[in-house]
C-alpha cells in the first residue's frame, strides 16, 4: 500500500501561471518531507523540503505547504516556466529513509 | 565532482540472462542507495549501504536480485536470471548521512534503463 500518494499523474499549466502539485501521506510518523524534480534521462534532484514543525517553506519561485492534520502537502511554483516541465516526486521521512510517491509529470506550455 | 555515475545507461537483454548494473557514488559519501522506478510503484528503495556494508535489503524483490559494495567507490546490482517484469529504470544515489540538515540529501545518478525481452 502506498504511504505517499501523488494522485495526479500529470498536470498541464500555462507559462506564467501557478502550478500546484499535491501529495498525501498516510503514516503519521513521517516528520520530514521533500520534493525532487526529475528531467528525462536524468536522475531526480532535490528541490525543496519542509520539517513537520513548519507549515510553509519558500525558496524563490517554489513554496511547499504542509497540512499535518490533513496529512497533505503541496508544492507551488509561481510563476511557472517551460523549464519547470519535469516529473516531481514527493517523499516523506519518518526514520532515515525517504518513501517516494509515484511522481507527477508537469508540463508548462509557453 | 562528477556526481553519481551509473553504467550502462541502457541495457537490453533477453529473459534468463544475467544483468549487472554499476554505480560510482560521490566521493566521501558514506551511504549508497539502489532504487527502482516503475510507473506502477514509483521510486522504490531496493537496498542501501553504509560504509560499504548492506544495512537494509528488505526492498530487494527476490533472490534473483543481489547487490554488493566491494569498496567505497563502487557498487553493483545484479539480476540473475532476469525476467521481463524486471524492466524498469534503476537509480543509484548517495548521501553524506541519513539525517541532518543538508547532509542527508540524496544525490541520484542518471539511471540505467533496463529492458528484458
Coordinates of C-alpha atoms in Angstrom, one line a residue:
Chain A
X1 CA 0.0 0.0 0.0
X2 CA 1.3 3.4 -1.0
X3 CA 2.2 5.5 2.1
X4 CA 3.0 8.5 -0.1
X5 CA 0.4 9.2 -2.8
X6 CA 0.6 11.6 -5.7
X7 CA -2.9 11.1 -7.2
X8 CA -2.4 13.3 -10.3
X9 CA -0.1 11.5 -12.8
X10 CA 0.1 14.7 -14.9
X11 CA -0.6 18.4 -14.8
X12 CA -0.6 20.9 -17.6
X13 CA -0.2 24.6 -16.9
X14 CA 0.4 27.7 -19.0
X15 CA 3.6 29.7 -18.6
X16 CA 3.3 32.4 -16.0
X17 CA 0.5 30.8 -14.1
X18 CA 0.7 28.9 -10.8
X19 CA 1.5 25.2 -10.7
X20 CA 0.2 23.2 -7.7
X21 CA 1.4 19.7 -7.2
X22 CA -0.3 17.7 -4.4
X23 CA 0.9 14.9 -2.2
X24 CA -0.9 12.9 0.5
X25 CA 0.6 10.6 3.1
X26 CA -0.8 8.0 5.4
X27 CA 1.9 7.4 8.0
X28 CA 1.6 9.9 10.9
X29 CA 5.3 9.1 11.9
X30 CA 6.5 11.0 8.9
X31 CA 8.1 14.2 10.1
X32 CA 10.2 15.5 7.1
X33 CA 9.0 16.0 3.6
X34 CA 10.9 16.6 0.4
X35 CA 10.3 17.3 -3.3
X36 CA 12.5 16.1 -6.0
X37 CA 12.5 17.1 -9.7
X38 CA 13.4 14.8 -12.5
X39 CA 14.1 15.6 -16.1
X40 CA 14.0 12.9 -18.8
X41 CA 17.2 10.8 -18.9
X42 CA 18.4 12.3 -15.6
X43 CA 18.2 11.3 -12.0
X44 CA 15.9 13.1 -9.5
X45 CA 17.4 16.2 -7.9
X46 CA 16.5 17.6 -4.6
X47 CA 14.3 20.7 -4.9
X48 CA 12.9 21.8 -1.5
X49 CA 12.0 20.3 1.9
X50 CA 9.9 21.0 4.9
X51 CA 10.0 19.8 8.5
X52 CA 6.8 18.9 10.3
X53 CA 7.4 21.8 12.8
X54 CA 6.7 24.2 10.0
X55 CA 3.7 24.7 7.7
X56 CA 5.4 26.6 4.9
X57 CA 8.9 26.8 3.3
X58 CA 9.7 29.1 0.5
X59 CA 12.7 29.1 -1.9
X60 CA 12.4 31.5 -4.8
X61 CA 9.5 30.5 -7.0
X62 CA 9.0 27.3 -5.1
X63 CA 6.9 27.0 -1.9
X64 CA 5.9 23.9 -0.1
X65 CA 2.9 23.9 2.2
X66 CA 2.3 21.3 4.9
X67 CA -1.1 20.5 6.5
X68 CA -0.3 17.9 9.1
X69 CA -3.9 17.4 10.2
X70 CA -4.9 16.5 6.7
X71 CA -1.6 14.7 6.0
X72 CA -1.3 16.7 2.9
X73 CA 1.5 18.8 1.3
X74 CA 1.6 20.7 -1.8
X75 CA 4.3 22.3 -4.0
X76 CA 3.5 25.7 -5.5
X77 CA 5.5 27.1 -8.4
X78 CA 4.9 30.7 -9.2
X79 CA 5.3 31.8 -11.9
X80 CA 5.6 28.6 -13.9
X81 CA 8.2 28.4 -16.6
X82 CA 8.7 26.0 -19.5
X83 CA 11.9 24.8 -17.9
X84 CA 9.9 23.6 -14.9
X85 CA 8.5 20.8 -17.1
X86 CA 9.6 17.7 -15.4
X87 CA 8.4 14.9 -13.1
X88 CA 8.1 15.9 -9.5
X89 CA 8.4 13.3 -6.7
X90 CA 7.1 13.8 -3.3
X91 CA 9.0 12.0 -0.5
X92 CA 8.4 11.6 3.2
X93 CA 10.8 10.5 6.0
X94 CA 9.9 9.1 9.4
X95 CA 13.0 7.1 10.1
X96 CA 16.0 7.8 8.0
X97 CA 15.0 6.5 4.6
X98 CA 12.5 8.6 2.5
X99 CA 9.4 7.0 1.0
X100 CA 8.7 8.3 -2.5
X101 CA 5.4 8.8 -4.4
X102 CA 4.9 7.8 -8.0
X103 CA 5.5 11.3 -9.3
X104 CA 3.5 13.9 -11.1
X105 CA 4.5 15.0 -14.6
X106 CA 4.3 18.7 -15.0
X107 CA 4.1 20.3 -18.5
X108 CA 4.3 24.1 -18.7
X109 CA 3.1 25.4 -22.0
X110 CA 4.7 28.6 -23.5
Chain B
X1 CA 32.9 16.1 -8.5
X2 CA 31.2 14.4 -11.4
X3 CA 28.2 13.3 -9.4
X4 CA 27.0 9.8 -9.1
X5 CA 28.0 7.7 -12.1
X6 CA 26.0 4.8 -13.4
X7 CA 26.7 2.3 -16.2
X8 CA 25.4 1.3 -18.5
X9 CA 22.8 3.9 -19.3
X10 CA 20.7 1.5 -21.3
X11 CA 20.6 -2.3 -21.2
X12 CA 18.6 -4.6 -23.3
X13 CA 18.8 -8.3 -22.6
X14 CA 16.8 -11.5 -23.0
X15 CA 14.9 -13.2 -20.3
X16 CA 17.1 -15.6 -18.3
X17 CA 20.3 -13.6 -18.9
X18 CA 22.4 -12.1 -16.1
X19 CA 22.4 -8.3 -15.8
X20 CA 24.9 -6.2 -13.8
X21 CA 24.4 -2.6 -13.1
X22 CA 27.2 -0.4 -11.8
X23 CA 27.4 2.7 -9.7
X24 CA 30.2 5.0 -8.5
X25 CA 28.9 7.2 -5.7
X26 CA 30.1 10.7 -4.9
X27 CA 33.5 10.6 -3.2
X28 CA 33.2 11.0 0.6
X29 CA 29.5 9.9 0.7
X30 CA 29.1 7.2 3.3
X31 CA 25.6 6.0 2.1
X32 CA 24.7 4.4 -1.1
X33 CA 21.2 3.5 -2.2
X34 CA 19.7 1.5 -5.1
X35 CA 16.2 2.4 -6.3
X36 CA 13.9 1.1 -9.0
X37 CA 11.4 3.3 -10.8
X38 CA 8.3 1.9 -12.4
X39 CA 5.1 3.5 -13.5
X40 CA 3.1 1.4 -11.1
X41 CA 5.2 1.8 -7.9
X42 CA 7.2 4.9 -8.5
X43 CA 10.6 5.0 -6.8
X44 CA 11.2 2.0 -4.6
X45 CA 14.2 1.6 -2.4
X46 CA 15.8 -1.8 -3.0
X47 CA 18.8 -1.7 -0.7
X48 CA 21.2 0.7 1.0
X49 CA 24.8 0.5 2.2
X50 CA 26.6 2.4 5.0
X51 CA 30.4 2.4 4.7
X52 CA 30.2 -0.5 2.2
X53 CA 28.0 -2.6 4.5
X54 CA 24.5 -3.6 3.4
X55 CA 22.1 -2.2 6.1
X56 CA 18.6 -2.9 4.7
X57 CA 17.9 -5.1 1.8
X58 CA 14.2 -5.6 2.6
X59 CA 13.2 -3.9 -0.7
X60 CA 15.0 -6.4 -2.9
X61 CA 12.2 -8.1 -4.6
X62 CA 13.5 -11.7 -4.9
X63 CA 16.6 -13.8 -4.5
X64 CA 17.3 -13.1 -8.1
X65 CA 18.5 -9.7 -7.1
X66 CA 21.8 -9.1 -5.3
X67 CA 23.9 -6.1 -4.5
X68 CA 27.5 -5.6 -3.5
X69 CA 29.7 -2.8 -2.5
X70 CA 33.3 -4.0 -2.5
X71 CA 34.8 -0.6 -1.8
X72 CA 33.7 3.0 -1.1
X73 CA 33.7 3.9 -4.8
X74 CA 31.9 1.1 -6.4
X75 CA 28.7 -0.9 -6.2
X76 CA 26.9 -3.4 -8.3
X77 CA 23.3 -4.6 -8.6
X78 CA 22.9 -7.9 -10.2
X79 CA 19.8 -9.7 -11.5
X80 CA 20.2 -13.4 -12.3
X81 CA 18.2 -14.6 -14.1
X82 CA 16.4 -11.6 -15.4
X83 CA 12.7 -11.5 -16.2
X84 CA 10.6 -9.2 -18.3
X85 CA 9.0 -7.8 -15.2
X86 CA 12.4 -6.5 -14.1
X87 CA 12.2 -3.9 -16.9
X88 CA 12.5 -0.5 -15.2
X89 CA 14.9 2.4 -14.6
X90 CA 17.3 1.6 -11.8
X91 CA 18.9 4.5 -9.9
X92 CA 21.8 4.7 -7.6
X93 CA 22.0 7.5 -5.1
X94 CA 24.5 8.5 -2.4
X95 CA 24.5 10.8 0.6
X96 CA 26.8 12.0 3.3
X97 CA 24.5 10.9 6.1
X98 CA 21.0 9.6 6.8
X99 CA 19.9 12.6 8.9
X100 CA 20.9 16.2 9.3
X101 CA 20.1 19.4 7.5
X102 CA 21.7 19.2 4.1
X103 CA 23.8 16.2 4.8
X104 CA 21.1 13.7 4.3
X105 CA 20.3 15.0 0.8
X106 CA 20.4 12.1 -1.7
X107 CA 22.2 12.7 -5.0
X108 CA 21.0 10.5 -7.8
X109 CA 22.8 9.1 -10.8
X110 CA 21.2 9.3 -14.3
X111 CA 19.9 5.8 -14.0
X112 CA 20.1 2.6 -16.1
X113 CA 17.1 1.8 -18.2
X114 CA 16.8 -2.0 -18.3
X115 CA 14.6 -3.8 -20.8
X116 CA 14.3 -7.5 -20.5
X117 CA 12.7 -9.1 -23.6

